Coordinates of C-alpha atoms and ligand atoms in Angstrom, one line a residue:
M790 CA 154.6 102.9 85.8
F791 CA 151.8 100.4 86.3
F792 CA 149.4 103.0 87.0
E793 CA 150.0 104.9 83.9
Y794 CA 149.4 101.9 82.1
A795 CA 146.5 101.9 83.3
D796 CA 145.8 105.5 83.0
T797 CA 146.1 106.1 79.3
G798 CA 145.0 106.3 76.1
S799 CA 146.5 106.0 72.6
W800 CA 148.3 109.0 71.5
T801 CA 146.6 112.2 72.9
S802 CA 144.1 110.0 74.9
S803 CA 141.0 112.0 72.7
T804 CA 138.5 108.5 72.7
Y805 CA 139.8 107.6 76.5
K806 CA 138.5 110.9 77.2
R807 CA 135.5 110.7 75.0
N808 CA 134.3 107.1 76.8
E809 CA 133.9 108.8 80.1
N810 CA 132.7 112.2 79.3
D811 CA 130.1 111.4 76.5
F812 CA 128.0 109.9 79.7
K813 CA 127.4 112.9 80.9
S814 CA 125.0 114.4 78.0
I815 CA 122.6 111.3 78.9
S816 CA 120.1 111.6 81.7
F817 CA 117.6 109.4 83.6
R818 CA 113.6 109.9 84.0
Q819 CA 112.9 110.1 87.6
R820 CA 110.0 108.5 88.4
V821 CA 108.2 108.6 92.0
A822 CA 105.2 107.1 94.2
K823 CA 106.1 103.4 92.2
N824 CA 106.7 100.2 93.9
M825 CA 110.6 99.9 94.2
S826 CA 110.6 97.0 97.0
N827 CA 111.8 93.6 95.9
R828 CA 114.5 94.7 93.1
N829 CA 116.1 92.3 90.8
L830 CA 119.6 92.9 88.9
R831 CA 120.3 89.1 88.3
K832 CA 120.4 88.5 84.6
I833 CA 121.0 85.4 82.0
I834 CA 124.1 85.7 79.9
I835 CA 124.9 83.7 77.2
G836 CA 123.1 80.8 79.4
E837 CA 124.8 81.7 82.9
D838 CA 122.8 83.1 85.1
I839 CA 125.1 86.0 86.9
N840 CA 124.2 88.4 90.3
I841 CA 124.4 91.2 88.0
P842 CA 124.9 91.9 84.2
L843 CA 128.7 93.1 84.9
V844 CA 132.0 91.4 83.4
L845 CA 135.8 91.8 84.4
S846 CA 137.5 92.8 81.1
P847 CA 140.5 91.3 80.1
I848 CA 143.4 93.4 81.2
G849 CA 147.5 92.9 81.0
I850 CA 149.9 92.5 83.1
C851 CA 147.3 92.7 86.3
G852 CA 149.6 90.6 88.2
L853 CA 152.0 93.2 88.4
Q854 CA 149.6 96.1 89.7
Y855 CA 149.2 93.7 92.4
A856 CA 151.1 90.0 92.9
N857 CA 149.0 87.1 91.4
G858 CA 146.8 89.8 90.2
E859 CA 144.3 87.6 87.8
I860 CA 143.7 85.1 90.3
L861 CA 142.8 87.7 93.3
A862 CA 140.4 89.5 90.9
A863 CA 138.9 86.0 89.1
K864 CA 138.0 85.2 92.8
A865 CA 136.5 88.5 94.0
A866 CA 134.0 88.1 90.7
E867 CA 133.6 84.6 92.1
K868 CA 132.5 85.6 95.1
K869 CA 130.2 88.5 93.5
G870 CA 129.0 85.9 91.1
I871 CA 130.2 88.0 87.9
P872 CA 132.3 86.7 85.4
F873 CA 136.0 87.2 85.1
T874 CA 137.9 87.5 81.9
L875 CA 141.5 86.0 81.4
S876 CA 143.8 88.2 79.4
T877 CA 146.3 86.2 77.0
M878 CA 148.9 88.6 78.1
S879 CA 148.1 88.4 81.6
I880 CA 150.8 87.4 84.0
C881 CA 149.0 84.5 86.1
S882 CA 148.6 81.7 83.5
I883 CA 145.4 80.0 82.4
E884 CA 146.5 77.0 84.6
D885 CA 146.6 79.4 87.7
V886 CA 143.6 80.9 87.4
A887 CA 141.7 77.4 87.1
E888 CA 143.6 75.9 90.2
N889 CA 143.0 78.8 92.3
T890 CA 139.2 79.4 91.5
S891 CA 136.1 76.8 91.6
K892 CA 133.8 78.5 89.1
P893 CA 134.8 79.0 84.6
F894 CA 135.7 82.1 84.3
W895 CA 136.1 83.5 80.5
F896 CA 139.6 83.6 78.4
Q897 CA 140.3 86.3 76.1
L898 CA 142.4 85.3 73.0
Y899 CA 144.7 87.9 71.0
M900 CA 145.1 85.9 67.3
M901 CA 149.0 85.6 67.1
K902 CA 150.9 84.4 64.1
D903 CA 152.4 81.1 65.8
R904 CA 149.1 79.0 64.8
T905 CA 150.7 76.1 66.8
F906 CA 150.6 78.2 69.9
M907 CA 147.3 79.7 69.5
D908 CA 145.9 76.1 68.6
N909 CA 147.6 74.8 72.0
L910 CA 146.2 78.1 73.8
I911 CA 142.9 77.1 73.0
K912 CA 143.0 73.3 73.7
R913 CA 144.5 75.3 77.4
A914 CA 141.2 77.1 77.8
Q915 CA 139.6 74.3 77.1
S916 CA 140.7 72.3 79.3
A917 CA 140.5 74.6 82.0
K918 CA 136.7 74.4 81.2
C919 CA 136.1 78.5 80.4
S920 CA 132.5 79.0 79.7
A921 CA 133.6 81.7 76.9
L922 CA 136.0 82.4 74.7
V923 CA 136.2 86.1 74.2
V924 CA 138.6 86.8 70.6
T925 CA 140.2 90.2 70.5
L926 CA 139.6 92.1 67.1
D927 CA 140.7 95.4 67.6
L928 CA 144.6 95.0 68.4
Q929 CA 146.1 93.5 64.6
V930 CA 148.5 96.2 65.2
M931 CA 149.5 98.8 68.4
G932 CA 148.1 101.8 69.2
Q933 CA 151.1 104.0 70.6
R934 CA 150.8 104.9 74.4
H935 CA 153.7 107.5 75.3
N936 CA 153.5 106.8 78.6
D937 CA 154.3 103.2 78.2
I938 CA 157.4 104.5 75.9
R939 CA 158.5 107.3 78.5
N940 CA 158.9 104.6 81.3
N941 CA 160.3 101.6 78.9
L942 CA 157.0 99.3 80.3
E943 CA 158.1 95.7 80.1
A944 CA 157.2 92.5 82.2
P945 CA 159.0 92.1 84.1
P946 CA 160.4 95.7 84.4
K947 CA 163.3 96.4 82.9
I948 CA 166.4 97.4 85.8
N949 CA 167.3 101.3 85.1
L950 CA 167.6 104.5 86.9
N951 CA 164.2 105.3 86.1
T952 CA 162.5 101.9 87.3
V953 CA 164.8 102.2 90.2
M954 CA 163.7 105.6 91.9
Q955 CA 160.0 104.1 91.0
F956 CA 160.6 100.9 92.9
V957 CA 162.2 102.9 95.5
S958 CA 159.4 105.2 96.2
K959 CA 156.9 102.3 96.4
P960 CA 157.9 99.6 98.9
S961 CA 155.1 98.5 99.8
W962 CA 154.7 97.0 96.0
C963 CA 157.9 95.6 95.9
L964 CA 157.4 93.7 98.9
N965 CA 154.1 92.3 97.9
M966 CA 155.7 91.7 94.5
M967 CA 158.3 89.4 96.7
T968 CA 155.0 87.2 96.8
A969 CA 154.1 87.1 93.4
K970 CA 154.1 83.3 91.7
K971 CA 155.4 85.1 88.6
L972 CA 156.8 88.2 86.7
N973 CA 156.2 87.5 83.6
F974 CA 153.6 86.6 81.0
G975 CA 152.5 82.9 82.2
N976 CA 150.3 82.2 79.4
I977 CA 153.7 82.2 76.8
M978 CA 156.8 81.5 78.8
G979 CA 157.2 77.5 78.3
H980 CA 154.7 77.1 75.8
V981 CA 156.4 78.2 72.6
T982 CA 159.9 77.1 71.0
N983 CA 162.5 79.4 70.8
V984 CA 161.8 81.6 73.9
T985 CA 163.9 79.8 76.9
N986 CA 164.6 83.8 78.3
L987 CA 163.3 86.9 78.9
S988 CA 164.9 88.9 76.4
S989 CA 163.3 86.4 73.4
L990 CA 160.0 86.7 75.2
A991 CA 160.1 90.2 74.9
S992 CA 161.0 90.2 71.0
W993 CA 158.5 87.2 70.6
T994 CA 155.6 88.8 72.2
A995 CA 156.1 92.5 69.8
D996 CA 156.5 90.3 67.0
Q997 CA 153.3 88.3 67.3
F998 CA 150.4 90.1 67.2
D999 CA 148.8 89.5 63.9
P1000 CA 148.1 92.1 61.1
T1001 CA 147.0 89.6 58.6
L1002 CA 143.5 88.5 60.9
T1003 CA 140.7 88.7 58.7
W1004 CA 136.9 87.1 59.2
E1005 CA 138.6 83.6 58.1
D1006 CA 140.8 83.1 61.0
I1007 CA 137.3 83.3 63.2
A1008 CA 136.2 80.1 61.5
W1009 CA 139.6 78.8 62.1
I1010 CA 139.1 79.4 65.9
K1011 CA 135.2 78.0 66.0
D1012 CA 136.6 75.0 64.1
R1013 CA 138.8 74.3 67.8
W1014 CA 136.6 76.4 69.6
K1015 CA 133.1 75.1 70.5
G1016 CA 132.1 76.8 73.4
K1017 CA 130.5 80.3 73.4
L1018 CA 132.3 82.6 71.4
I1019 CA 132.3 86.8 71.8
L1020 CA 133.8 88.9 69.3
K1021 CA 135.4 92.0 71.1
G1022 CA 136.2 95.2 69.8
I1023 CA 133.2 95.9 67.4
M1024 CA 132.6 99.4 66.8
D1025 CA 130.8 99.9 63.3
S1026 CA 127.2 98.5 62.1
E1027 CA 128.8 96.6 59.3
D1028 CA 131.4 94.4 61.3
A1029 CA 128.3 93.6 63.8
M1030 CA 126.7 92.3 61.4
L1031 CA 129.4 90.5 60.0
A1032 CA 130.3 88.8 63.6
V1033 CA 126.6 87.8 63.4
K1034 CA 127.3 85.8 60.3
A1035 CA 130.4 84.6 61.3
G1036 CA 128.7 82.9 64.4
A1037 CA 129.6 84.7 67.3
D1038 CA 127.1 84.3 70.5
A1039 CA 128.2 87.7 71.3
I1040 CA 129.7 90.9 70.3
I1041 CA 131.6 93.6 72.7
I1042 CA 131.0 97.1 71.7
S1043 CA 134.3 98.2 72.7
N1044 CA 137.3 100.3 71.5
H1045 CA 139.9 98.8 73.9
G1046 CA 139.1 101.9 76.5
G1047 CA 140.6 104.3 74.0
R1048 CA 144.1 102.6 73.8
Q1049 CA 143.7 101.6 69.9
L1050 CA 142.1 104.1 67.7
D1051 CA 142.6 107.7 68.9
G1052 CA 140.1 109.5 67.2
A1053 CA 137.2 106.9 67.2
P1054 CA 134.2 107.4 68.4
S1055 CA 133.1 106.8 72.4
T1056 CA 131.3 103.4 72.8
I1057 CA 128.7 104.8 74.3
S1058 CA 127.8 107.0 71.3
V1059 CA 127.7 104.2 69.1
L1060 CA 125.7 101.7 71.3
P1061 CA 122.3 102.3 69.9
E1062 CA 123.2 102.3 66.2
I1063 CA 125.0 98.5 66.9
V1064 CA 122.1 97.6 68.9
D1065 CA 119.8 98.3 66.1
A1066 CA 121.8 96.2 63.3
V1067 CA 122.3 93.5 65.4
N1068 CA 118.2 93.1 66.0
S1069 CA 118.7 90.9 69.2
K1070 CA 120.0 88.1 66.8
I1071 CA 122.7 88.0 69.1
E1072 CA 123.8 89.2 72.6
V1073 CA 125.5 92.4 72.7
H1074 CA 127.6 93.5 75.2
F1075 CA 129.4 97.3 76.0
D1076 CA 132.5 98.1 77.7
G1077 CA 134.7 101.9 77.8
G1078 CA 134.3 104.6 80.1
I1079 CA 131.9 102.8 83.0
R1080 CA 133.0 104.6 86.4
S1081 CA 129.9 104.5 88.1
G1082 CA 126.6 102.0 88.6
Q1083 CA 124.5 104.6 86.8
D1084 CA 126.9 104.8 83.9
V1085 CA 126.3 100.7 84.1
L1086 CA 122.5 101.4 83.5
K1087 CA 122.6 104.3 80.7
A1088 CA 124.6 101.5 78.8
L1089 CA 121.7 99.1 79.6
A1090 CA 118.6 101.7 79.2
L1091 CA 120.5 102.2 75.1
G1092 CA 120.3 98.7 74.7
A1093 CA 123.6 96.7 75.8
D1094 CA 122.4 93.2 77.3
C1095 CA 125.5 93.1 80.0
I1096 CA 128.6 95.2 80.7
H1097 CA 132.0 95.1 80.9
I1098 CA 134.5 97.5 83.6
G1099 CA 138.3 97.6 83.2
R1100 CA 140.3 100.6 84.7
P1101 CA 137.5 100.7 87.9
Y1102 CA 138.3 97.1 88.7
V1103 CA 142.1 97.6 87.8
Y1104 CA 142.0 100.6 90.0
G1105 CA 140.8 98.6 93.1
L1106 CA 143.0 95.8 92.3
G1107 CA 146.3 98.2 92.5
A1108 CA 145.0 100.0 95.8
K1109 CA 144.0 96.5 97.9
G1110 CA 143.9 93.3 96.4
Q1111 CA 141.1 90.9 96.1
E1112 CA 139.2 93.4 98.3
G1113 CA 139.5 96.1 96.5
V1114 CA 137.7 94.1 93.4
E1115 CA 135.1 93.6 95.5
I1116 CA 134.8 96.7 96.9
A1117 CA 134.5 98.4 93.4
I1118 CA 132.3 95.4 92.6
E1119 CA 129.9 96.5 95.5
I1120 CA 130.3 100.1 94.4
I1121 CA 128.9 99.7 91.0
K1122 CA 126.3 97.5 92.2
K1123 CA 124.8 100.1 94.9
E1124 CA 124.9 102.7 92.8
L1125 CA 123.0 100.7 89.7
D1126 CA 120.7 98.8 92.1
L1127 CA 119.2 102.7 93.9
T1128 CA 119.6 104.3 90.6
M1129 CA 117.1 101.8 88.9
A1130 CA 114.7 102.3 91.8
M1131 CA 115.0 105.8 91.5
C1132 CA 114.5 105.4 87.9
G1133 CA 111.1 103.5 88.9
E1134 CA 111.9 99.8 87.6
T1135 CA 112.9 96.6 89.8
N1136 CA 113.6 94.0 87.2
I1137 CA 117.3 95.1 85.2
S1138 CA 115.9 93.2 82.7
N1139 CA 113.0 95.6 81.9
V1140 CA 115.8 98.7 81.9
G1141 CA 115.6 100.7 78.6
L1142 CA 114.9 103.7 76.4
H1143 CA 111.9 104.7 78.6
N1144 CA 114.3 105.1 81.4
L1145 CA 115.7 107.7 80.0
H1146 CA 115.0 111.6 80.2
H1147 CA 117.7 112.6 77.4
N1148 CA 119.3 110.9 75.0
P1149 CA 121.7 112.8 72.9
F1150 CA 122.8 109.2 70.6
K1151 CA 118.8 108.5 68.9
I1152 CA 119.6 106.9 65.4
I1153 CA 117.4 108.7 63.2
N1154 CA 116.5 105.9 60.4
Ligands
FMN1498 C1 145.7 98.3 81.9 C2 144.7 97.8 80.4 C3 145.1 96.3 79.7 C4 144.6 96.1 78.9 N1 144.4 95.0 78.2 C5 143.5 94.2 77.3 C6 144.0 92.9 77.1 O1 145.0 92.4 77.2 N2 143.3 92.5 76.4 C7 141.9 92.9 75.8 O2 141.0 92.3 75.2 N3 141.4 94.0 76.3 C8 142.4 94.8 77.2 N4 142.1 95.9 77.5 C9 140.9 96.8 77.2 C10 139.7 95.9 77.9 O3 139.9 94.4 78.1 C11 138.9 97.1 78.2 O4 138.2 97.1 76.9 C12 138.3 98.1 78.3 O5 139.7 98.6 80.0 C13 137.4 98.8 78.5 O6 137.7 100.6 79.1 P1 137.4 100.7 80.7 O7 139.0 100.6 81.1 O8 137.2 102.4 80.5 O9 136.6 99.9 81.7 C14 142.7 96.8 78.5 C15 142.5 98.0 79.0 C16 143.5 98.5 80.2 C17 143.1 99.8 80.5

């Protein structure tokens, strides 16, 4: 049920599949006889010097893919010199991750109706010295995911015939879970009034995503959060310009990995028009459908400043914990490095449209 939670989109999963498939129609411009030694993948992203322009996306309930999953993914990111983003809907709390890592991580915020809880959550991210706040704007209401309904997914999982059968068939997962510090939402449990047990936690959470969220709430957040602010879930040039106006330091072009509006375009297809609209005023980050270093290079060539990945590292985490996440990052890094070289480029900051042979997502002004 946790693999299926990750490996799904909303409704027909058409946007989820489109995110991956649209990369296939872009091709590279191959160059030869250029000095390809001394390659550099480092880049400054929102003021942070990182080893590769790659960030681990916020992913809910990583701690149920693998015991203490958020801590392990954060450690892997730290070891590889890239940022990790902790989800509001994580199993390990902000404090758990901060206590077990030595570098600042990013924190992702879902706007909830309970503004006292929100105020406190922002303060907790500040005390944990998170270096960026990523506010997700595309989940005011929740896209329907058929797998999760069929599996009756909850944190922690409900005990019924279906779940028992799944546990019995996955003994190593069960053993691993016995080492988990927590099995429910660590950022929420113990931090909201009237939530004292698991059933009240489940109903509180389901009711809390705020459909009234508007740009005025971003001003409310900015009054409280003085650090770097990144707005996630932008799919439209007009919204991108509103994000610039709202004072964001960066946006993330994202359709939530195809988990929200099924039928929305792929993220790679809207990247060029959003880059054009933002016109270098703030950084444009990108996620959705990245499955290789080649995909990373294509998105950078189309104008993204930095790339975020979700599922590639979650699969690594589910398979092998921290080591799995490190391997996933390493595979992408190596593919990126070699592909960049074969395109005749030695510095990741110089990658651009000139590295592409065919780009079906040109903007026609
Ligand atoms: C299993 C899963 C859980 C997710 N949970 C969150 C979340 O808690 N907060 C959030 O902002 N985005 C969440 N996302 C979206 C990711 O942050 C990211 O936008 C998406 O995974 C990128 O697409 P990719 O998986 O194709 O790389 C989730 C995605 C997946 C696959």
